[in-house]
XYZ file of N, CA and C in Angstrom:
411
model
N 84.036 149.166 138.852
C 83.963 147.805 138.374
C 84.784 147.617 137.005
N 85.205 146.963 137.524
C 86.168 146.525 136.051
C 86.090 145.934 134.872
N 86.094 145.623 133.617
C 85.794 145.170 132.303
C 86.302 143.867 133.126
N 87.857 143.973 132.399
C 88.616 143.157 132.560
C 88.762 142.389 133.673
N 89.257 141.146 134.159
C 89.845 140.381 135.256
C 90.819 141.598 135.475
N 91.393 141.241 137.216
C 92.685 142.299 137.350
C 93.314 140.932 138.268
N 92.905 140.398 137.951
C 94.631 139.524 138.913
C 94.720 138.223 137.647
N 95.539 137.707 137.485
C 95.990 137.065 136.608
C 95.405 135.692 137.460
N 95.476 135.064 136.315
C 94.763 133.445 136.322
C 95.247 132.309 135.612
N 96.103 131.894 136.694
C 96.779 130.539 136.208
C 95.952 129.109 135.996
N 96.231 128.728 135.662
C 95.728 127.726 134.367
C 96.648 126.637 134.552
N 96.287 125.775 136.261
C 97.223 124.509 135.906
C 96.549 123.042 135.064
N 95.247 123.134 135.218
C 95.057 121.810 134.962
C 94.646 122.446 133.215
N 95.022 122.780 132.491
C 95.336 123.188 131.525
C 95.907 121.608 129.578
N 94.807 121.301 129.319
C 94.506 119.948 128.605
C 96.333 120.362 126.952
N 96.477 120.183 127.250
C 97.822 120.294 125.602
C 97.250 118.855 124.770
N 96.457 119.246 123.924
C 95.989 118.866 122.601
C 97.025 118.073 121.822
N 97.048 116.916 121.500
C 98.696 116.804 120.386
C 97.625 117.216 119.111
N 97.631 118.123 118.437
C 96.935 117.891 117.237
C 97.699 117.563 116.057
N 99.087 116.669 115.901
C 99.709 116.303 114.479
C 99.009 114.999 114.634
N 98.137 114.053 115.203
C 97.637 113.035 114.990
C 96.060 113.115 114.468
N 95.611 113.442 113.062
C 94.338 113.879 113.067
C 93.902 112.576 113.027
N 92.072 113.175 113.245
C 91.416 111.712 113.580
C 90.596 111.071 111.743
N 90.478 110.014 111.559
C 90.631 109.339 110.278
C 88.972 108.535 109.681
N 88.217 109.571 111.282
C 86.931 109.428 111.275
C 86.021 110.006 110.010
N 85.091 109.337 109.060
C 85.066 109.199 107.618
C 83.401 108.268 107.611
N 83.013 109.044 107.078
C 81.202 108.099 106.849
C 82.226 106.828 105.715
N 81.079 105.498 105.905
C 81.444 104.465 104.892
C 80.854 104.843 103.982
N 81.473 104.686 102.857
C 80.862 104.859 101.149
C 80.327 103.456 100.732
N 78.822 103.565 100.325
C 78.813 101.917 99.374
C 79.225 102.527 98.029
N 79.824 101.891 97.031
C 80.365 102.735 95.823
C 78.750 101.978 95.010
N 78.229 100.966 95.581
C 77.873 99.526 94.657
C 76.287 100.610 94.502
N 75.569 100.926 95.896
C 74.078 101.503 95.740
C 74.601 103.332 95.930
N 75.685 103.951 95.716
C 75.697 105.160 95.474
C 75.219 106.016 97.124
N 75.910 105.086 98.477
C 74.643 105.835 99.451
C 76.097 106.198 100.927
N 75.568 106.517 101.594
C 76.692 107.198 102.874
C 76.016 105.221 103.683
N 77.209 104.910 104.675
C 75.927 103.561 105.204
C 76.681 103.981 106.442
N 76.981 104.839 107.446
C 77.646 104.183 108.669
C 79.123 105.393 108.916
N 79.962 104.834 110.060
C 81.198 105.436 109.751
C 82.186 104.966 109.956
N 83.559 104.868 109.418
C 84.401 104.299 109.942
C 85.893 104.993 109.975
N 86.736 104.509 110.474
C 88.241 105.111 111.481
C 89.092 104.243 110.980
N 89.928 104.811 111.394
C 91.474 104.192 111.046
C 91.274 102.892 109.773
N 92.768 102.361 109.689
C 92.778 101.515 108.539
C 91.299 101.392 107.371
N 89.663 100.722 108.394
C 89.212 101.023 106.853
C 89.701 102.374 106.755
N 88.839 103.731 106.516
C 89.604 104.910 106.497
C 90.297 104.753 105.328
N 91.291 104.575 105.509
C 92.485 104.800 104.951
C 91.858 103.738 103.524
N 92.116 102.884 103.316
C 91.522 101.496 102.710
C 90.339 102.106 101.681
N 89.107 102.999 102.516
C 88.456 104.020 101.124
C 89.064 104.746 100.480
N 90.102 105.781 101.339
C 91.131 106.847 100.844
C 91.862 106.789 99.358
N 92.308 104.963 99.759
C 93.300 104.616 98.267
C 92.254 104.475 97.311
N 91.213 103.553 97.764
C 90.325 103.373 96.378
C 89.669 104.767 95.540
N 89.456 105.870 96.312
C 88.666 106.406 96.303
C 89.256 107.922 95.613
N 91.198 107.665 95.799
C 92.445 107.839 94.535
C 92.547 107.629 93.778
N 92.829 106.698 93.750
C 92.448 105.523 92.566
C 91.515 105.578 91.763
N 90.921 105.561 91.976
C 89.504 105.542 90.766
C 89.174 106.734 90.739
N 89.489 107.932 91.256
C 88.938 110.020 91.062
C 89.884 109.978 90.315
N 89.925 110.155 88.009
C 91.351 111.001 87.575
C 91.426 112.449 87.879
N 92.568 111.911 87.894
C 93.041 113.465 87.882
C 92.591 114.593 87.433
N 92.772 115.562 87.489
C 92.498 116.925 86.434
C 91.281 117.091 85.670
N 90.415 116.162 86.579
C 89.138 115.955 85.910
C 88.426 116.762 86.159
N 88.043 116.609 88.085
C 87.165 117.233 88.480
C 87.519 118.381 89.366
N 86.781 119.760 89.229
C 87.232 120.782 89.760
C 87.488 120.809 90.660
N 86.778 120.125 91.967
C 86.796 119.364 93.071
C 88.059 119.925 94.435
N 88.060 118.835 93.472
C 90.087 118.142 94.378
C 90.841 118.788 93.639
N 91.893 119.085 94.099
C 93.322 119.295 94.100
C 93.827 118.803 92.853
N 94.594 119.902 92.024
C 95.325 118.695 91.301
C 96.406 117.812 91.369
N 96.761 117.588 92.847
C 97.691 116.482 93.416
C 96.585 115.771 93.654
N 95.449 115.691 93.393
C 94.227 114.341 93.905
C 94.196 113.522 92.817
N 94.157 112.269 92.948
C 93.540 111.161 91.513
C 94.801 110.728 91.318
N 93.957 109.759 90.215
C 94.981 109.198 89.011
C 94.554 109.393 87.744
N 96.351 109.675 87.349
C 96.159 109.963 86.082
C 96.014 109.030 84.936
N 95.187 108.817 84.155
C 94.687 107.783 83.614
C 95.721 106.888 82.407
N 96.350 105.951 82.486
C 96.654 104.938 81.477
C 96.711 104.647 79.964
N 94.808 104.333 79.930
C 94.066 103.857 79.229
C 94.245 104.498 77.728
N 95.004 103.588 76.785
C 95.062 104.273 75.496
C 96.239 103.786 75.364
N 97.027 103.912 76.390
C 98.600 103.735 75.948
C 99.409 102.459 76.412
N 100.456 102.132 74.976
C 101.362 101.081 74.593
C 102.027 100.153 75.915
N 101.765 99.034 75.768
C 102.206 98.113 77.186
C 103.195 98.497 77.984
N 104.130 98.313 77.066
C 105.714 98.836 78.194
C 105.302 100.514 78.988
N 104.744 101.494 78.410
C 105.350 102.429 79.236
C 103.962 102.449 80.403
N 102.750 101.716 79.954
C 102.405 101.566 81.244
C 102.998 100.720 82.133
N 103.771 99.595 81.888
C 104.198 98.583 83.368
C 105.516 99.612 83.662
N 106.201 100.725 83.017
C 107.209 101.507 83.139
C 106.827 102.983 84.858
N 105.182 103.426 83.571
C 104.571 104.005 84.666
C 103.817 104.438 86.091
N 103.075 102.818 85.335
C 101.809 102.321 87.011
C 102.069 102.657 88.120
N 103.095 101.941 88.247
C 103.916 102.496 89.773
C 104.106 103.940 90.380
N 104.874 104.801 89.548
C 104.883 105.964 89.694
C 103.342 106.204 89.879
N 102.676 106.145 89.028
C 101.609 106.667 89.210
C 100.389 106.292 90.197
N 100.998 105.118 90.520
C 100.435 104.539 92.025
C 100.714 105.537 93.432
N 101.704 105.685 93.270
C 102.946 106.266 95.066
C 102.173 107.439 94.140
N 101.755 108.550 93.863
C 101.481 109.418 93.778
C 100.271 109.826 94.122
N 99.442 109.117 93.979
C 98.730 109.144 94.177
C 98.029 108.413 95.706
N 98.696 108.276 95.693
C 98.192 107.180 97.034
C 99.538 108.318 98.769
N 100.181 108.731 97.506
C 101.598 109.260 98.706
C 101.037 110.918 99.377
N 99.757 111.298 98.443
C 99.698 112.536 98.536
C 98.305 112.194 100.444
N 98.450 111.101 100.937
C 97.368 111.254 101.802
C 99.188 110.587 103.064
N 99.165 112.126 104.133
C 99.943 111.828 104.651
C 100.474 110.446 106.057
N 98.903 110.128 106.033
C 98.409 109.179 106.945
C 99.287 107.779 106.036
N 99.774 107.573 105.000
C 100.121 106.608 103.761
C 101.969 106.598 103.895
N 102.371 106.402 104.491
C 103.783 106.240 104.646
C 104.712 105.745 103.250
N 104.229 104.735 103.031
C 105.407 104.233 101.882
C 103.826 103.209 100.531
N 104.501 102.944 99.222
C 103.220 101.827 98.710
C 105.013 100.469 98.296
N 104.125 99.738 98.508
C 105.685 98.760 98.725
C 104.722 96.844 97.578
N 106.465 96.428 97.112
C 105.622 94.942 96.582
C 104.598 95.195 96.010
N 104.960 96.252 94.512
C 104.385 96.496 93.560
C 104.196 95.320 92.428
N 103.349 94.901 92.293
C 103.674 93.671 91.388
C 102.337 94.229 90.009
N 102.699 93.907 88.658
C 101.848 93.651 87.524
C 101.596 93.183 86.878
N 100.395 92.624 87.152
C 99.979 91.645 86.307
C 99.539 92.016 84.585
N 99.266 91.649 83.043
C 98.848 91.286 82.255
C 97.830 90.701 81.781
N 96.968 91.071 81.538
C 95.666 89.561 80.541
C 94.989 91.077 79.619
N 94.769 90.073 78.184
C 94.541 90.473 77.281
C 94.863 92.187 77.137
N 94.348 93.486 77.418
C 94.356 94.393 76.823
C 94.192 95.260 78.528
N 94.477 94.635 79.861
C 94.052 95.402 80.644
C 95.575 94.889 81.750
N 96.076 95.830 82.624
C 97.028 95.796 83.320
C 96.365 95.142 84.800
N 97.015 94.977 86.040
C 96.485 95.382 87.609
C 98.276 94.938 88.096
N 97.577 95.245 88.606
C 98.821 96.143 89.336
C 98.695 95.607 91.208
N 99.201 95.000 92.006
C 98.691 94.439 93.594
C 100.058 95.824 94.250
N 99.657 95.716 95.517
C 100.895 96.791 95.986
C 100.201 96.094 97.514
N 101.492 96.831 98.096
C 100.646 96.827 99.710
C 100.801 98.609 100.429
N 100.297 98.868 100.441
C 100.723 100.583 101.222
C 100.596 100.753 103.090
N 101.567 101.056 103.620
C 102.692 101.001 104.742
C 102.190 102.209 105.079
N 100.910 102.012 106.219
C 100.052 103.726 107.127
C 100.439 103.650 108.360
N 99.976 105.038 109.010
C 100.426 104.825 110.224
C 99.463 103.542 110.859
N 98.379 102.907 110.342
C 97.917 101.923 111.259
C 97.865 100.712 111.456
N 99.089 100.464 109.640
C 99.732 99.119 110.167
C 99.236 99.228 108.772
N 99.084 97.728 107.304
C 99.518 97.247 105.835
C 98.043 97.114 104.649
N 97.936 97.591 104.119
C 96.845 97.778 103.269
C 96.536 97.186 101.982
N 96.648 95.981 101.422
C 96.347 95.529 100.506
C 95.765 95.438 99.478
N 96.144 96.398 98.086
C 95.036 97.704 97.376
C 95.491 96.594 95.865
N 94.797 97.024 94.999
C 94.789 96.803 93.257
C 95.031 97.947 92.159
N 95.162 98.379 91.267
C 94.820 99.125 90.674
C 94.591 98.694 88.770
N 93.332 98.625 88.157
C 93.198 98.030 87.113
C 93.038 98.992 85.711
N 93.939 99.051 85.396
C 94.091 99.753 84.096
C 93.388 98.578 82.643
N 93.041 99.371 82.015
C 92.327 98.654 80.763
C 92.565 99.158 80.200
N 92.004 99.178 78.464
C 92.244 99.419 77.468
C 93.386 99.649 76.851
N 94.977 98.977 76.764
C 96.414 99.243 77.121
C 96.265 98.281 75.990
N 97.502 99.794 75.160
C 97.666 99.520 73.761
C 98.417 97.698 73.711
């Protein structure tokens, strides 16, 4: 009695799985209450991911790689913020392979704050987002 099969086994009905597109299903986070409230997928998952990337200060948390998060611009001069904010937004969100481009970046200044609005073009469609930087000089 052989331990291994002595015949060639042909697998004609083999399913080929495309692994180039990963599922985006993740927990829906309620940031106000600090808890998970179900699951989300697709465009909603990417929208939440953008919010998390731009809300996490880069280099501050060891759990994230050095590529994850947004480099804070608080305390910087207005002209520096105006020049640097678009680049830092792109640098933060383009780490996610599902985000293809950042477009239509517009910056508005109000007192000591700068608010950037922009559109992220993703594999699922477009997402409008914003990032506020406060305490600029």
